[in-house]
């Protein structure tokens, strides 16, 4: 068992998320990287390693993004490693950085998530995203991620009586929360009616149940306890627990499609390491790539019982019991796929710098084949 | 500083490398994964994490390969993470697995490198491989990797008098060594004349100066010292040192193109951790993606002085002073790009299981923007 509270986040940054037609992958990476060094207010020469979350070279044709970014940000020749687990890529990068510090090999490490999705268009983006699913059994029959999550939503509605209005309320809440978020892709409020009247993408998911295609980057700097003390860091936010699990890529290979075992297992590891129960979480950034996924998340993370996620949303417990996606979620902030996992951590850290409490991030890859859960404390 | 000799390789496997028209990425991953569990002769339930090296989703359209492989090999729901650093992807995966054990989070971890390149053809493969270079400054002017290494070779010839015959001797030696390697893509000997008469690809590199496009997988299992004792592992091969460094992707951004600073820095870290000097290395698996790169490697790893690599080859010191690529190298074994870094480790471990000594692996990404050096001991 790993001691917790040995590694802290000491710097955070993110770029605005959105359609950045005038910016390249490297522009975004540079902005996030320089931003986080400024925010940590440390000498960049102290940074000993770089981990990058980036989902797919298919978006831009550029692989080897970690070494590229190390150079851009002025960090060469430090070791630079890209991690990929579809939309959970950035949380995987975070976790490897965390391990590299716990291992004693590094003391200060930068983690960045970055994705430039809009260089590809339409079907190219959907095809690339389906690289996160099972290519032979899902992509080649024409399945899309909206389709996969629609199957999950339909089944959840059938098994538990979850309603389209409850799904819509997820988007309504997240859009409301993003109005004040200067980095969000969308900063306008929605009504349930707006959601239900928007184009049907894959029944029962309307356009406004779906997170958008966004460009953006986010970065954090992690430091060992020793360095936090040495550098007299104000308001370090400690990693209290971390968990990760995998599951079969294809939905049909799961024992259930209305729960993500990867979330349940990763959350259990993180809660155990942090020594807390789900009811202790004050703030949670969860992976609402589609509205149904926030409902799965509140169930699988243990905020309510399985099947009660829809009611949990409807009864506004996503604001009263635990503040879920209080900065806007993937739906309204945007979802540059390889960046989201670090963006979630940036938001939790910003919240905890202002408020005492316990924060959690849940980052999902694909339709749940990868999940990383992290817990943070003051 | 990390204690060395705390993590050992306890199992190895590789598939045959070559053009596997009848096998998919998953077939190859399954074969490597089952093979390494058999070789380690442990209960697969003891494996706590999986790291995958895989260069590009552009080869097959499949991203999220780590979770996919965990499922195929029967390891779900363990955490599964893909690492990418172009042709150094597998060594990066190995290094993260090593960190995960040193961190105390895991005791037994599988690492696999896997690539299925032949699903794409001709220019598709070259375009995908150029994702390892600087897309904006190298790929978009039509540069290929043969072209980049040709520039390096030309410059090395100009600065140090390295000859085409010396380059050819690298391929001749590696082909000779691969004749007995049942997993090698090519098992026939070459003469210097064969190399010099083969098609010119990018002056001065002939076809037979270039490693081939191959499919294949390789895997190892790592264990903590505690588990090595508990499981009474026979002939564990210990990680004595590990280093990693980055450099700018584009050749024109380097201070020199006849040396790879990433190799020099990574090697220094690994030698320091192992507490040895280069002359102590008995066996070295180095990254001869093109013949010139083996000459750079013997120089940058400190086996000879800068500029003397050509003569080092010509005087057969790659067999007498240190056995370099004694199983065939990338040239003859083949180079499934994301698999090579682990294949090198597999070969060093097999050698050290039979012979006492010290082995080194050097895995390069792109034209030297990533380098990982590992040192192994009985």
mmCIF file of N, CA, C and O in Angstrom, chain B residues 21 50 83 132 226 254 268 274 280 311 313 347:
data_model
loop_
_atom_site.group_PDB
_atom_site.id
_atom_site.type_symbol
_atom_site.label_atom_id
_atom_site.label_comp_id
_atom_site.label_asym_id
_atom_site.label_seq_id
_atom_site.Cartn_x
_atom_site.Cartn_y
_atom_site.Cartn_z
ATOM 1 N N UNK B 21 0.621 -11.413 -42.697
ATOM 2 C CA UNK B 21 -0.601 -11.049 -43.422
ATOM 3 C C UNK B 21 -1.828 -11.717 -42.833
ATOM 4 O O UNK B 21 -2.939 -11.220 -42.964
ATOM 5 N N UNK B 50 -0.518 -3.598 -16.571
ATOM 6 C CA UNK B 50 -0.069 -3.874 -17.937
ATOM 7 C C UNK B 50 0.334 -2.562 -18.594
ATOM 8 O O UNK B 50 -0.421 -1.579 -18.549
ATOM 9 N N UNK B 83 1.939 3.482 -23.713
ATOM 10 C CA UNK B 83 2.922 4.557 -23.775
ATOM 11 C C UNK B 83 3.397 4.701 -25.208
ATOM 12 O O UNK B 83 3.528 3.710 -25.931
ATOM 13 N N UNK B 132 6.491 10.430 -36.220
ATOM 14 C CA UNK B 132 7.549 10.411 -35.201
ATOM 15 C C UNK B 132 8.499 11.587 -35.356
ATOM 16 O O UNK B 132 9.271 11.903 -34.447
ATOM 17 N N UNK B 226 10.846 -8.401 -3.597
ATOM 18 C CA UNK B 226 10.053 -9.189 -2.642
ATOM 19 C C UNK B 226 9.395 -10.381 -3.330
ATOM 20 O O UNK B 226 9.453 -11.510 -2.837
ATOM 21 N N UNK B 254 18.788 20.693 -33.510
ATOM 22 C CA UNK B 254 19.816 20.109 -32.643
ATOM 23 C C UNK B 254 21.142 20.856 -32.775
ATOM 24 O O UNK B 254 21.441 21.398 -33.834
ATOM 25 N N UNK B 268 24.129 8.138 -19.523
ATOM 26 C CA UNK B 268 24.811 8.614 -18.314
ATOM 27 C C UNK B 268 23.979 8.285 -17.064
ATOM 28 O O UNK B 268 24.513 7.817 -16.057
ATOM 29 N N UNK B 274 23.612 2.278 -12.302
ATOM 30 C CA UNK B 274 24.197 0.934 -12.220
ATOM 31 C C UNK B 274 25.586 0.957 -11.582
ATOM 32 O O UNK B 274 26.108 -0.090 -11.182
ATOM 33 N N UNK B 280 32.221 -1.787 -19.127
ATOM 34 C CA UNK B 280 31.749 -2.973 -18.400
ATOM 35 C C UNK B 280 30.620 -3.711 -19.126
ATOM 36 O O UNK B 280 30.196 -4.794 -18.715
ATOM 37 N N UNK B 311 35.077 2.911 -37.632
ATOM 38 C CA UNK B 311 36.247 2.044 -37.453
ATOM 39 C C UNK B 311 35.969 0.953 -36.424
ATOM 40 O O UNK B 311 36.444 -0.169 -36.546
ATOM 41 N N UNK B 313 33.254 -0.564 -35.977
ATOM 42 C CA UNK B 313 32.556 -1.632 -36.707
ATOM 43 C C UNK B 313 33.543 -2.389 -37.593
ATOM 44 O O UNK B 313 33.599 -3.626 -37.588
ATOM 45 N N UNK B 347 15.770 -10.078 -25.656
ATOM 46 C CA UNK B 347 17.008 -10.706 -26.122
ATOM 47 C C UNK B 347 18.127 -10.596 -25.089
ATOM 48 O O UNK B 347 18.866 -11.558 -24.868
#
